[in-house]
């Protein structure tokens, strides 16, 4: 009875949230934390927590397709995770391989045209994981409706270091002029080339850190961040919609701040024509009858 009431409330809340949300972020990145703590609270082993977590990942992928999100990046195995006990590590390798095959063969992935890409120092992974990566990427390579990036053996600083070494080697070999190094040079060398800028980072499990995740694409883009307490296996659609609402609220207040700053700037210039030009260049508009430059009393009066 109690479960039934909770489910009813959840469904209503989900509908309310859906109505409040007008658009979706293009790229969501998720730090799926709290799997072992979930297992511990349920008297289970770490591997059970990670398996339950992988089911949440599948559900989230479906929600992304429903909401029109174009790119989802999940943190599946960090460079720091290599330091975990061998038994847990081996189980995670098995789980990653199993899920990559399962995703690549799933009807839903093909119906939703999901392109699976893996980013990270994948050469550090055991052969069975490398084969699964290759399989998943090859079997979904033709799709572009939704991109699923799986970060494996990934660390943000490691990624930037790898690019720096690559650029330095090309400069050293005379294949690249230092002055010609620009944003494209870096992005084309980050794992799998360019991706969309991250609009929203979600972290479950209660820790309020972004853990070295996608620094180039998230920090550079001032991504919104949503921290929440549910462990990853418990993460629900309501939590996901709340995260998206946070992103939208942040976007709206950011737009307003930009418009106010632009207005303050042109008012300081005190010139109507010039002011409208500056606003145009900043991509902001004002109604024709609203003066850009504030009217001041003539000192002669
Ligand atoms: C962090 O939780 C999560 C991981 C180390 C691995 C997460 C991987 C999956 C859920 C598999 C998904 C992959 C695919 C391809 C579907 P934790 O172990 O740090 O848990 P804790 O914070 O409670 O210690
Ligand atoms: Mg953790």
PDB file of C-alpha atoms and ligand atoms in Angstrom:
ATOM      1  CA  UNK A   1       0.000   0.000   0.000  1.00  0.00           C
ATOM      2  CA  UNK A   2       2.760   2.418   1.040  1.00  0.00           C
ATOM      3  CA  UNK A   3       4.809   1.544  -2.072  1.00  0.00           C
ATOM      4  CA  UNK A   4       1.749   2.111  -4.209  1.00  0.00           C
ATOM      5  CA  UNK A   5       1.220   5.607  -2.729  1.00  0.00           C
ATOM      6  CA  UNK A   6       4.926   6.468  -3.144  1.00  0.00           C
ATOM      7  CA  UNK A   7       4.820   5.348  -6.789  1.00  0.00           C
ATOM      8  CA  UNK A   8       1.685   7.442  -7.335  1.00  0.00           C
ATOM      9  CA  UNK A   9       3.312  10.564  -5.888  1.00  0.00           C
ATOM     10  CA  UNK A  10       6.445   9.931  -7.940  1.00  0.00           C
ATOM     11  CA  UNK A  11       4.416   9.670 -11.157  1.00  0.00           C
ATOM     12  CA  UNK A  12       2.609  12.942 -10.381  1.00  0.00           C
ATOM     13  CA  UNK A  13       5.882  14.709  -9.495  1.00  0.00           C
ATOM     14  CA  UNK A  14       7.426  13.378 -12.715  1.00  0.00           C
ATOM     15  CA  UNK A  15       4.541  14.853 -14.736  1.00  0.00           C
ATOM     16  CA  UNK A  16       4.874  18.207 -12.934  1.00  0.00           C
ATOM     17  CA  UNK A  17       8.607  18.286 -13.655  1.00  0.00           C
ATOM     18  CA  UNK A  18       8.061  17.354 -17.305  1.00  0.00           C
ATOM     19  CA  UNK A  19       5.692  20.349 -17.646  1.00  0.00           C
ATOM     20  CA  UNK A  20       8.223  22.687 -16.025  1.00  0.00           C
ATOM     21  CA  UNK A  21      10.972  21.690 -18.421  1.00  0.00           C
ATOM     22  CA  UNK A  22      10.868  23.400 -21.800  1.00  0.00           C
ATOM     23  CA  UNK A  23      14.029  22.132 -23.466  1.00  0.00           C
ATOM     24  CA  UNK A  24      16.834  19.754 -22.772  1.00  0.00           C
ATOM     25  CA  UNK A  25      20.589  20.188 -22.506  1.00  0.00           C
ATOM     26  CA  UNK A  26      22.489  18.850 -25.506  1.00  0.00           C
ATOM     27  CA  UNK A  27      25.214  17.077 -23.575  1.00  0.00           C
ATOM     28  CA  UNK A  28      24.886  15.546 -20.101  1.00  0.00           C
ATOM     29  CA  UNK A  29      27.858  13.983 -18.302  1.00  0.00           C
ATOM     30  CA  UNK A  30      27.288  11.709 -15.312  1.00  0.00           C
ATOM     31  CA  UNK A  31      29.531  10.627 -12.450  1.00  0.00           C
ATOM     32  CA  UNK A  32      27.730   7.445 -11.418  1.00  0.00           C
ATOM     33  CA  UNK A  33      28.851   7.233  -7.803  1.00  0.00           C
ATOM     34  CA  UNK A  34      27.676   5.322  -4.726  1.00  0.00           C
ATOM     35  CA  UNK A  35      27.394   1.774  -6.128  1.00  0.00           C
ATOM     36  CA  UNK A  36      29.404   0.042  -3.367  1.00  0.00           C
ATOM     37  CA  UNK A  37      27.660   2.001  -0.606  1.00  0.00           C
ATOM     38  CA  UNK A  38      24.315   0.961  -2.073  1.00  0.00           C
ATOM     39  CA  UNK A  39      25.446  -2.662  -2.046  1.00  0.00           C
ATOM     40  CA  UNK A  40      26.720  -2.377   1.516  1.00  0.00           C
ATOM     41  CA  UNK A  41      23.414  -0.920   2.731  1.00  0.00           C
ATOM     42  CA  UNK A  42      21.654  -3.898   1.147  1.00  0.00           C
ATOM     43  CA  UNK A  43      24.044  -6.452   2.677  1.00  0.00           C
ATOM     44  CA  UNK A  44      25.484  -7.236  -0.758  1.00  0.00           C
ATOM     45  CA  UNK A  45      28.971  -7.216  -2.302  1.00  0.00           C
ATOM     46  CA  UNK A  46      30.558  -4.358  -4.269  1.00  0.00           C
ATOM     47  CA  UNK A  47      30.070  -6.239  -7.552  1.00  0.00           C
ATOM     48  CA  UNK A  48      26.301  -6.388  -6.945  1.00  0.00           C
ATOM     49  CA  UNK A  49      26.259  -2.628  -6.499  1.00  0.00           C
ATOM     50  CA  UNK A  50      28.068  -2.106  -9.805  1.00  0.00           C
ATOM     51  CA  UNK A  51      25.691  -4.506 -11.576  1.00  0.00           C
ATOM     52  CA  UNK A  52      22.679  -2.641 -10.185  1.00  0.00           C
ATOM     53  CA  UNK A  53      24.368   0.599 -11.298  1.00  0.00           C
ATOM     54  CA  UNK A  54      24.732  -0.677 -14.865  1.00  0.00           C
ATOM     55  CA  UNK A  55      20.949  -1.152 -14.972  1.00  0.00           C
ATOM     56  CA  UNK A  56      20.504   2.511 -14.054  1.00  0.00           C
ATOM     57  CA  UNK A  57      22.853   3.437 -16.907  1.00  0.00           C
ATOM     58  CA  UNK A  58      20.587   1.560 -19.327  1.00  0.00           C
ATOM     59  CA  UNK A  59      17.518   3.395 -18.029  1.00  0.00           C
ATOM     60  CA  UNK A  60      19.233   6.795 -18.247  1.00  0.00           C
ATOM     61  CA  UNK A  61      20.144   6.134 -21.866  1.00  0.00           C
ATOM     62  CA  UNK A  62      16.445   5.552 -22.586  1.00  0.00           C
ATOM     63  CA  UNK A  63      15.453   8.773 -20.794  1.00  0.00           C
ATOM     64  CA  UNK A  64      18.005  10.703 -22.852  1.00  0.00           C
ATOM     65  CA  UNK A  65      16.478   9.370 -26.082  1.00  0.00           C
ATOM     66  CA  UNK A  66      12.970  10.300 -24.843  1.00  0.00           C
ATOM     67  CA  UNK A  67      14.013  13.826 -23.852  1.00  0.00           C
ATOM     68  CA  UNK A  68      15.965  14.590 -27.019  1.00  0.00           C
ATOM     69  CA  UNK A  69      19.363  14.819 -25.320  1.00  0.00           C
ATOM     70  CA  UNK A  70      21.981  14.442 -28.021  1.00  0.00           C
ATOM     71  CA  UNK A  71      25.011  13.283 -26.079  1.00  0.00           C
ATOM     72  CA  UNK A  72      25.511  11.391 -22.815  1.00  0.00           C
ATOM     73  CA  UNK A  73      28.917  10.768 -21.271  1.00  0.00           C
ATOM     74  CA  UNK A  74      29.205   8.328 -18.359  1.00  0.00           C
ATOM     75  CA  UNK A  75      32.194   7.911 -16.071  1.00  0.00           C
ATOM     76  CA  UNK A  76      32.545   4.128 -16.034  1.00  0.00           C
ATOM     77  CA  UNK A  77      36.158   3.590 -14.946  1.00  0.00           C
ATOM     78  CA  UNK A  78      38.625   6.299 -13.897  1.00  0.00           C
ATOM     79  CA  UNK A  79      42.429   6.137 -13.989  1.00  0.00           C
ATOM     80  CA  UNK A  80      42.218   6.124 -10.147  1.00  0.00           C
ATOM     81  CA  UNK A  81      40.021   3.002 -10.264  1.00  0.00           C
ATOM     82  CA  UNK A  82      43.108   0.972 -11.307  1.00  0.00           C
ATOM     83  CA  UNK A  83      44.128   1.234  -7.621  1.00  0.00           C
ATOM     84  CA  UNK A  84      41.098  -0.763  -6.418  1.00  0.00           C
ATOM     85  CA  UNK A  85      41.551  -4.328  -5.075  1.00  0.00           C
ATOM     86  CA  UNK A  86      42.252  -6.830  -7.871  1.00  0.00           C
ATOM     87  CA  UNK A  87      39.018  -8.758  -7.332  1.00  0.00           C
ATOM     88  CA  UNK A  88      36.839  -5.643  -7.628  1.00  0.00           C
ATOM     89  CA  UNK A  89      38.845  -4.410 -10.621  1.00  0.00           C
ATOM     90  CA  UNK A  90      38.506  -7.737 -12.462  1.00  0.00           C
ATOM     91  CA  UNK A  91      34.805  -7.782 -11.839  1.00  0.00           C
ATOM     92  CA  UNK A  92      34.473  -4.246 -13.178  1.00  0.00           C
ATOM     93  CA  UNK A  93      36.404  -5.267 -16.313  1.00  0.00           C
ATOM     94  CA  UNK A  94      33.979  -8.191 -16.816  1.00  0.00           C
ATOM     95  CA  UNK A  95      30.985  -5.953 -16.275  1.00  0.00           C
ATOM     96  CA  UNK A  96      32.217  -3.279 -18.700  1.00  0.00           C
ATOM     97  CA  UNK A  97      32.886  -5.880 -21.394  1.00  0.00           C
ATOM     98  CA  UNK A  98      29.510  -7.565 -20.833  1.00  0.00           C
ATOM     99  CA  UNK A  99      27.581  -4.280 -20.947  1.00  0.00           C
ATOM    100  CA  UNK A 100      29.380  -3.011 -24.050  1.00  0.00           C
ATOM    101  CA  UNK A 101      28.417  -6.196 -25.954  1.00  0.00           C
ATOM    102  CA  UNK A 102      24.887  -6.036 -24.549  1.00  0.00           C
ATOM    103  CA  UNK A 103      24.421  -2.377 -25.515  1.00  0.00           C
ATOM    104  CA  UNK A 104      25.857  -2.924 -28.999  1.00  0.00           C
ATOM    105  CA  UNK A 105      23.398  -5.803 -29.596  1.00  0.00           C
ATOM    106  CA  UNK A 106      20.352  -4.229 -27.988  1.00  0.00           C
ATOM    107  CA  UNK A 107      17.327  -3.497 -30.189  1.00  0.00           C
ATOM    108  CA  UNK A 108      16.739  -0.232 -28.374  1.00  0.00           C
ATOM    109  CA  UNK A 109      20.241   1.061 -29.143  1.00  0.00           C
ATOM    110  CA  UNK A 110      19.641   0.361 -32.829  1.00  0.00           C
ATOM    111  CA  UNK A 111      16.093   1.804 -32.793  1.00  0.00           C
ATOM    112  CA  UNK A 112      17.331   4.979 -31.071  1.00  0.00           C
ATOM    113  CA  UNK A 113      20.410   5.045 -33.346  1.00  0.00           C
ATOM    114  CA  UNK A 114      22.895   5.341 -30.504  1.00  0.00           C
ATOM    115  CA  UNK A 115      26.521   5.820 -31.445  1.00  0.00           C
ATOM    116  CA  UNK A 116      28.741   4.277 -28.728  1.00  0.00           C
ATOM    117  CA  UNK A 117      32.219   5.759 -28.307  1.00  0.00           C
ATOM    118  CA  UNK A 118      34.784   4.996 -25.635  1.00  0.00           C
ATOM    119  CA  UNK A 119      37.217   7.593 -24.345  1.00  0.00           C
ATOM    120  CA  UNK A 120      40.248   7.072 -22.174  1.00  0.00           C
ATOM    121  CA  UNK A 121      43.576   5.268 -22.055  1.00  0.00           C
ATOM    122  CA  UNK A 122      41.918   2.111 -23.356  1.00  0.00           C
ATOM    123  CA  UNK A 123      45.283   0.470 -24.093  1.00  0.00           C
ATOM    124  CA  UNK A 124      45.600   0.033 -20.299  1.00  0.00           C
ATOM    125  CA  UNK A 125      42.512  -2.196 -20.286  1.00  0.00           C
ATOM    126  CA  UNK A 126      42.742  -5.991 -20.500  1.00  0.00           C
ATOM    127  CA  UNK A 127      42.262  -7.520 -23.938  1.00  0.00           C
ATOM    128  CA  UNK A 128      38.700  -8.706 -23.258  1.00  0.00           C
ATOM    129  CA  UNK A 129      37.610  -5.111 -22.575  1.00  0.00           C
ATOM    130  CA  UNK A 130      39.476  -3.771 -25.622  1.00  0.00           C
ATOM    131  CA  UNK A 131      37.676  -6.323 -27.821  1.00  0.00           C
ATOM    132  CA  UNK A 132      34.294  -5.312 -26.390  1.00  0.00           C
ATOM    133  CA  UNK A 133      35.113  -1.624 -26.987  1.00  0.00           C
ATOM    134  CA  UNK A 134      36.019  -2.359 -30.579  1.00  0.00           C
ATOM    135  CA  UNK A 135      32.806  -4.394 -31.051  1.00  0.00           C
ATOM    136  CA  UNK A 136      30.515  -1.713 -29.583  1.00  0.00           C
ATOM    137  CA  UNK A 137      32.130   1.080 -31.575  1.00  0.00           C
ATOM    138  CA  UNK A 138      32.078  -0.838 -34.855  1.00  0.00           C
ATOM    139  CA  UNK A 139      28.449  -1.973 -34.493  1.00  0.00           C
ATOM    140  CA  UNK A 140      27.108   1.523 -33.788  1.00  0.00           C
ATOM    141  CA  UNK A 141      29.506   3.624 -35.864  1.00  0.00           C
ATOM    142  CA  UNK A 142      26.886   4.599 -38.474  1.00  0.00           C
ATOM    143  CA  UNK A 143      24.527   6.262 -35.981  1.00  0.00           C
ATOM    144  CA  UNK A 144      24.312   9.869 -34.868  1.00  0.00           C
ATOM    145  CA  UNK A 145      20.904  10.458 -33.225  1.00  0.00           C
ATOM    146  CA  UNK A 146      22.315  10.006 -29.739  1.00  0.00           C
ATOM    147  CA  UNK A 147      25.964   9.651 -28.756  1.00  0.00           C
ATOM    148  CA  UNK A 148      26.914   7.583 -25.726  1.00  0.00           C
ATOM    149  CA  UNK A 149      30.478   8.248 -24.606  1.00  0.00           C
ATOM    150  CA  UNK A 150      31.747   5.707 -22.100  1.00  0.00           C
ATOM    151  CA  UNK A 151      34.755   7.055 -20.204  1.00  0.00           C
ATOM    152  CA  UNK A 152      37.006   4.091 -19.447  1.00  0.00           C
ATOM    153  CA  UNK A 153      40.518   4.401 -17.976  1.00  0.00           C
ATOM    154  CA  UNK A 154      39.717   8.089 -18.138  1.00  0.00           C
ATOM    155  CA  UNK A 155      41.177  10.998 -16.192  1.00  0.00           C
ATOM    156  CA  UNK A 156      40.788  14.634 -17.243  1.00  0.00           C
ATOM    157  CA  UNK A 157      44.371  15.584 -16.452  1.00  0.00           C
ATOM    158  CA  UNK A 158      45.677  12.428 -18.128  1.00  0.00           C
ATOM    159  CA  UNK A 159      43.654  13.337 -21.242  1.00  0.00           C
ATOM    160  CA  UNK A 160      45.168  16.838 -21.362  1.00  0.00           C
ATOM    161  CA  UNK A 161      48.664  15.454 -20.759  1.00  0.00           C
ATOM    162  CA  UNK A 162      48.254  12.972 -23.625  1.00  0.00           C
ATOM    163  CA  UNK A 163      47.242  15.799 -25.978  1.00  0.00           C
ATOM    164  CA  UNK A 164      50.134  17.985 -24.799  1.00  0.00           C
ATOM    165  CA  UNK A 165      52.633  15.182 -25.493  1.00  0.00           C
ATOM    166  CA  UNK A 166      51.088  14.580 -28.908  1.00  0.00           C
ATOM    167  CA  UNK A 167      51.284  18.265 -29.862  1.00  0.00           C
ATOM    168  CA  UNK A 168      54.861  18.544 -28.511  1.00  0.00           C
ATOM    169  CA  UNK A 169      55.928  15.508 -30.579  1.00  0.00           C
ATOM    170  CA  UNK A 170      54.482  17.022 -33.774  1.00  0.00           C
ATOM    171  CA  UNK A 171      56.136  20.386 -33.093  1.00  0.00           C
ATOM    172  CA  UNK A 172      59.419  18.593 -32.419  1.00  0.00           C
ATOM    173  CA  UNK A 173      59.127  16.681 -35.713  1.00  0.00           C
ATOM    174  CA  UNK A 174      58.484  19.937 -37.570  1.00  0.00           C
ATOM    175  CA  UNK A 175      54.957  18.842 -38.534  1.00  0.00           C
ATOM    176  CA  UNK A 176      53.253  21.599 -36.546  1.00  0.00           C
ATOM    177  CA  UNK A 177      54.068  25.277 -35.973  1.00  0.00           C
ATOM    178  CA  UNK A 178      53.617  26.334 -32.316  1.00  0.00           C
ATOM    179  CA  UNK A 179      51.746  29.481 -33.476  1.00  0.00           C
ATOM    180  CA  UNK A 180      49.207  27.383 -35.357  1.00  0.00           C
ATOM    181  CA  UNK A 181      48.150  25.429 -32.242  1.00  0.00           C
ATOM    182  CA  UNK A 182      44.524  26.422 -31.615  1.00  0.00           C
ATOM    183  CA  UNK A 183      41.287  25.028 -30.130  1.00  0.00           C
ATOM    184  CA  UNK A 184      40.776  22.680 -33.120  1.00  0.00           C
ATOM    185  CA  UNK A 185      44.319  21.317 -32.762  1.00  0.00           C
ATOM    186  CA  UNK A 186      43.563  20.319 -29.163  1.00  0.00           C
ATOM    187  CA  UNK A 187      40.012  19.038 -29.739  1.00  0.00           C
ATOM    188  CA  UNK A 188      40.966  16.894 -32.710  1.00  0.00           C
ATOM    189  CA  UNK A 189      43.569  15.165 -30.523  1.00  0.00           C
ATOM    190  CA  UNK A 190      41.376  14.553 -27.475  1.00  0.00           C
ATOM    191  CA  UNK A 191      40.112  10.960 -27.436  1.00  0.00           C
ATOM    192  CA  UNK A 192      37.766  10.437 -30.340  1.00  0.00           C
ATOM    193  CA  UNK A 193      38.015  13.982 -31.588  1.00  0.00           C
ATOM    194  CA  UNK A 194      35.628  16.759 -30.772  1.00  0.00           C
ATOM    195  CA  UNK A 195      32.492  16.325 -28.708  1.00  0.00           C
ATOM    196  CA  UNK A 196      29.727  18.762 -27.787  1.00  0.00           C
ATOM    197  CA  UNK A 197      30.471  21.105 -24.906  1.00  0.00           C
ATOM    198  CA  UNK A 198      29.086  19.664 -21.673  1.00  0.00           C
ATOM    199  CA  UNK A 199      25.946  21.524 -20.520  1.00  0.00           C
ATOM    200  CA  UNK A 200      25.247  19.596 -17.340  1.00  0.00           C
ATOM    201  CA  UNK A 201      27.278  17.391 -15.003  1.00  0.00           C
ATOM    202  CA  UNK A 202      25.333  15.127 -12.647  1.00  0.00           C
ATOM    203  CA  UNK A 203      26.936  13.376  -9.683  1.00  0.00           C
ATOM    204  CA  UNK A 204      25.079  10.889  -7.516  1.00  0.00           C
ATOM    205  CA  UNK A 205      26.061   9.511  -4.103  1.00  0.00           C
ATOM    206  CA  UNK A 206      26.302  12.758  -2.112  1.00  0.00           C
ATOM    207  CA  UNK A 207      29.883  13.900  -2.821  1.00  0.00           C
ATOM    208  CA  UNK A 208      30.112  17.433  -4.184  1.00  0.00           C
ATOM    209  CA  UNK A 209      33.139  17.117  -6.489  1.00  0.00           C
ATOM    210  CA  UNK A 210      33.501  16.879 -10.248  1.00  0.00           C
ATOM    211  CA  UNK A 211      36.521  14.554 -10.002  1.00  0.00           C
ATOM    212  CA  UNK A 212      38.689  15.457 -12.936  1.00  0.00           C
ATOM    213  CA  UNK A 213      35.848  14.767 -15.390  1.00  0.00           C
ATOM    214  CA  UNK A 214      35.980  16.301 -18.900  1.00  0.00           C
ATOM    215  CA  UNK A 215      37.839  19.505 -17.905  1.00  0.00           C
ATOM    216  CA  UNK A 216      38.183  20.760 -21.494  1.00  0.00           C
ATOM    217  CA  UNK A 217      34.525  20.399 -22.402  1.00  0.00           C
ATOM    218  CA  UNK A 218      32.874  21.076 -19.034  1.00  0.00           C
ATOM    219  CA  UNK A 219      34.979  23.728 -17.264  1.00  0.00           C
ATOM    220  CA  UNK A 220      35.513  25.706 -20.452  1.00  0.00           C
ATOM    221  CA  UNK A 221      31.759  25.752 -20.979  1.00  0.00           C
ATOM    222  CA  UNK A 222      30.736  26.695 -17.419  1.00  0.00           C
ATOM    223  CA  UNK A 223      28.609  23.538 -17.281  1.00  0.00           C
ATOM    224  CA  UNK A 224      25.792  23.489 -14.724  1.00  0.00           C
ATOM    225  CA  UNK A 225      26.391  20.945 -11.958  1.00  0.00           C
ATOM    226  CA  UNK A 226      23.770  18.904 -10.121  1.00  0.00           C
ATOM    227  CA  UNK A 227      24.842  16.968  -7.035  1.00  0.00           C
ATOM    228  CA  UNK A 228      22.344  14.590  -5.472  1.00  0.00           C
ATOM    229  CA  UNK A 229      22.335  12.105  -2.616  1.00  0.00           C
ATOM    230  CA  UNK A 230      20.757   8.946  -4.112  1.00  0.00           C
ATOM    231  CA  UNK A 231      23.292   6.238  -4.869  1.00  0.00           C
ATOM    232  CA  UNK A 232      23.617   5.521  -8.607  1.00  0.00           C
ATOM    233  CA  UNK A 233      21.507   2.308  -8.528  1.00  0.00           C
ATOM    234  CA  UNK A 234      18.666   4.342  -6.923  1.00  0.00           C
ATOM    235  CA  UNK A 235      18.856   7.308  -9.314  1.00  0.00           C
ATOM    236  CA  UNK A 236      15.327   7.832 -10.664  1.00  0.00           C
ATOM    237  CA  UNK A 237      13.750   9.691 -13.550  1.00  0.00           C
ATOM    238  CA  UNK A 238      12.522  12.312 -11.074  1.00  0.00           C
ATOM    239  CA  UNK A 239      16.149  12.923 -10.020  1.00  0.00           C
ATOM    240  CA  UNK A 240      17.142  13.222 -13.683  1.00  0.00           C
ATOM    241  CA  UNK A 241      14.353  15.710 -14.425  1.00  0.00           C
ATOM    242  CA  UNK A 242      15.343  17.755 -11.358  1.00  0.00           C
ATOM    243  CA  UNK A 243      18.898  17.869 -12.727  1.00  0.00           C
ATOM    244  CA  UNK A 244      17.610  19.162 -16.058  1.00  0.00           C
ATOM    245  CA  UNK A 245      15.471  21.750 -14.299  1.00  0.00           C
ATOM    246  CA  UNK A 246      18.598  22.973 -12.482  1.00  0.00           C
ATOM    247  CA  UNK A 247      20.356  23.323 -15.845  1.00  0.00           C
ATOM    248  CA  UNK A 248      17.438  25.330 -17.267  1.00  0.00           C
ATOM    249  CA  UNK A 249      17.238  27.646 -14.250  1.00  0.00           C
ATOM    250  CA  UNK A 250      20.987  28.247 -14.473  1.00  0.00           C
ATOM    251  CA  UNK A 251      20.736  28.990 -18.201  1.00  0.00           C
ATOM    252  CA  UNK A 252      17.870  31.463 -17.654  1.00  0.00           C
ATOM    253  CA  UNK A 253      19.667  33.350 -14.874  1.00  0.00           C
ATOM    254  CA  UNK A 254      22.899  33.341 -16.913  1.00  0.00           C
ATOM    255  CA  UNK A 255      21.074  34.870 -19.894  1.00  0.00           C
ATOM    256  CA  UNK A 256      19.515  37.518 -17.643  1.00  0.00           C
ATOM    257  CA  UNK A 257      22.871  38.386 -16.057  1.00  0.00           C
ATOM    258  CA  UNK A 258      24.458  38.742 -19.480  1.00  0.00           C
ATOM    259  CA  UNK A 259      21.672  41.024 -20.677  1.00  0.00           C
ATOM    260  CA  UNK A 260      21.936  43.162 -17.524  1.00  0.00           C
ATOM    261  CA  UNK A 261      25.707  43.453 -17.872  1.00  0.00           C
ATOM    262  CA  UNK A 262      25.378  44.393 -21.530  1.00  0.00           C
ATOM    263  CA  UNK A 263      22.760  47.007 -20.679  1.00  0.00           C
ATOM    264  CA  UNK A 264      24.892  48.498 -17.903  1.00  0.00           C
ATOM    265  CA  UNK A 265      27.793  48.690 -20.321  1.00  0.00           C
ATOM    266  CA  UNK A 266      25.905  50.507 -23.062  1.00  0.00           C
ATOM    267  CA  UNK A 267      24.241  52.842 -20.558  1.00  0.00           C
ATOM    268  CA  UNK A 268      27.703  53.755 -19.392  1.00  0.00           C
ATOM    269  CA  UNK A 269      28.483  54.639 -23.015  1.00  0.00           C
ATOM    270  CA  UNK A 270      25.408  56.869 -22.993  1.00  0.00           C
ATOM    271  CA  UNK A 271      24.873  56.744 -26.754  1.00  0.00           C
ATOM    272  CA  UNK A 272      21.602  55.291 -28.113  1.00  0.00           C
ATOM    273  CA  UNK A 273      22.804  54.240 -31.578  1.00  0.00           C
ATOM    274  CA  UNK A 274      26.144  52.964 -30.381  1.00  0.00           C
ATOM    275  CA  UNK A 275      24.397  51.187 -27.466  1.00  0.00           C
ATOM    276  CA  UNK A 276      22.033  49.257 -29.736  1.00  0.00           C
ATOM    277  CA  UNK A 277      24.984  48.224 -31.896  1.00  0.00           C
ATOM    278  CA  UNK A 278      26.850  46.874 -28.857  1.00  0.00           C
ATOM    279  CA  UNK A 279      23.758  44.975 -27.689  1.00  0.00           C
ATOM    280  CA  UNK A 280      23.320  43.488 -31.172  1.00  0.00           C
ATOM    281  CA  UNK A 281      26.898  42.289 -31.187  1.00  0.00           C
ATOM    282  CA  UNK A 282      26.379  40.656 -27.803  1.00  0.00           C
ATOM    283  CA  UNK A 283      23.317  38.886 -29.177  1.00  0.00           C
ATOM    284  CA  UNK A 284      20.960  40.795 -26.830  1.00  0.00           C
ATOM    285  CA  UNK A 285      17.910  42.776 -27.929  1.00  0.00           C
ATOM    286  CA  UNK A 286      15.684  45.423 -26.360  1.00  0.00           C
ATOM    287  CA  UNK A 287      12.208  46.546 -27.478  1.00  0.00           C
ATOM    288  CA  UNK A 288      12.425  49.496 -29.902  1.00  0.00           C
ATOM    289  CA  UNK A 289      10.706  51.860 -27.458  1.00  0.00           C
ATOM    290  CA  UNK A 290      13.017  51.072 -24.503  1.00  0.00           C
ATOM    291  CA  UNK A 291      15.880  53.564 -24.364  1.00  0.00           C
ATOM    292  CA  UNK A 292      19.297  52.000 -24.216  1.00  0.00           C
ATOM    293  CA  UNK A 293      20.966  55.097 -22.882  1.00  0.00           C
ATOM    294  CA  UNK A 294      19.389  56.459 -19.710  1.00  0.00           C
ATOM    295  CA  UNK A 295      17.954  59.936 -20.086  1.00  0.00           C
ATOM    296  CA  UNK A 296      19.799  62.484 -17.995  1.00  0.00           C
ATOM    297  CA  UNK A 297      18.634  65.954 -16.900  1.00  0.00           C
ATOM    298  CA  UNK A 298      20.228  68.664 -18.932  1.00  0.00           C
ATOM    299  CA  UNK A 299      22.652  70.578 -16.693  1.00  0.00           C
ATOM    300  CA  UNK A 300      21.439  73.796 -18.440  1.00  0.00           C
ATOM    301  CA  UNK A 301      17.875  73.393 -17.031  1.00  0.00           C
TER     302      UNK A 301
HETATM  303  C1  LIG B   1      31.626   4.455  -8.821  1.00  0.00           C
HETATM  304  O1  LIG B   1      30.948   3.860  -7.704  1.00  0.00           O
HETATM  305  C2  LIG B   1      31.375   3.680 -10.063  1.00  0.00           C
HETATM  306  C3  LIG B   1      32.286   2.872 -10.688  1.00  0.00           C
HETATM  307  C4  LIG B   1      33.673   2.720 -10.243  1.00  0.00           C
HETATM  308  C5  LIG B   1      31.905   2.073 -11.874  1.00  0.00           C
HETATM  309  C6  LIG B   1      30.552   2.355 -12.457  1.00  0.00           C
HETATM  310  C7  LIG B   1      30.324   1.494 -13.634  1.00  0.00           C
HETATM  311  C8  LIG B   1      29.120   1.029 -13.984  1.00  0.00           C
HETATM  312  C9  LIG B   1      27.890   1.328 -13.226  1.00  0.00           C
HETATM  313  C10 LIG B   1      29.012   0.168 -15.212  1.00  0.00           C
HETATM  314  C11 LIG B   1      28.341   0.954 -16.297  1.00  0.00           C
HETATM  315  C12 LIG B   1      28.989   0.743 -17.590  1.00  0.00           C
HETATM  316  C13 LIG B   1      28.370   0.488 -18.741  1.00  0.00           C
HETATM  317  C14 LIG B   1      29.156   0.288 -19.977  1.00  0.00           C
HETATM  318  C15 LIG B   1      26.925   0.375 -18.800  1.00  0.00           C
HETATM  319  P1  LIG B   1      31.839   3.380  -6.499  1.00  0.00           P
HETATM  320  O2  LIG B   1      32.403   2.018  -6.808  1.00  0.00           O
HETATM  321  O3  LIG B   1      32.896   4.441  -6.239  1.00  0.00           O
HETATM  322  O4  LIG B   1      30.874   3.276  -5.267  1.00  0.00           O
HETATM  323  P2  LIG B   1      31.062   4.023  -3.845  1.00  0.00           P
HETATM  324  O5  LIG B   1      31.119   5.497  -4.136  1.00  0.00           O
HETATM  325  O6  LIG B   1      29.850   3.660  -3.057  1.00  0.00           O
HETATM  326  O7  LIG B   1      32.323   3.510  -3.242  1.00  0.00           O
HETATM  327 MG1  LIG B   2      32.833   6.302  -5.229  1.00  0.00          MG
END
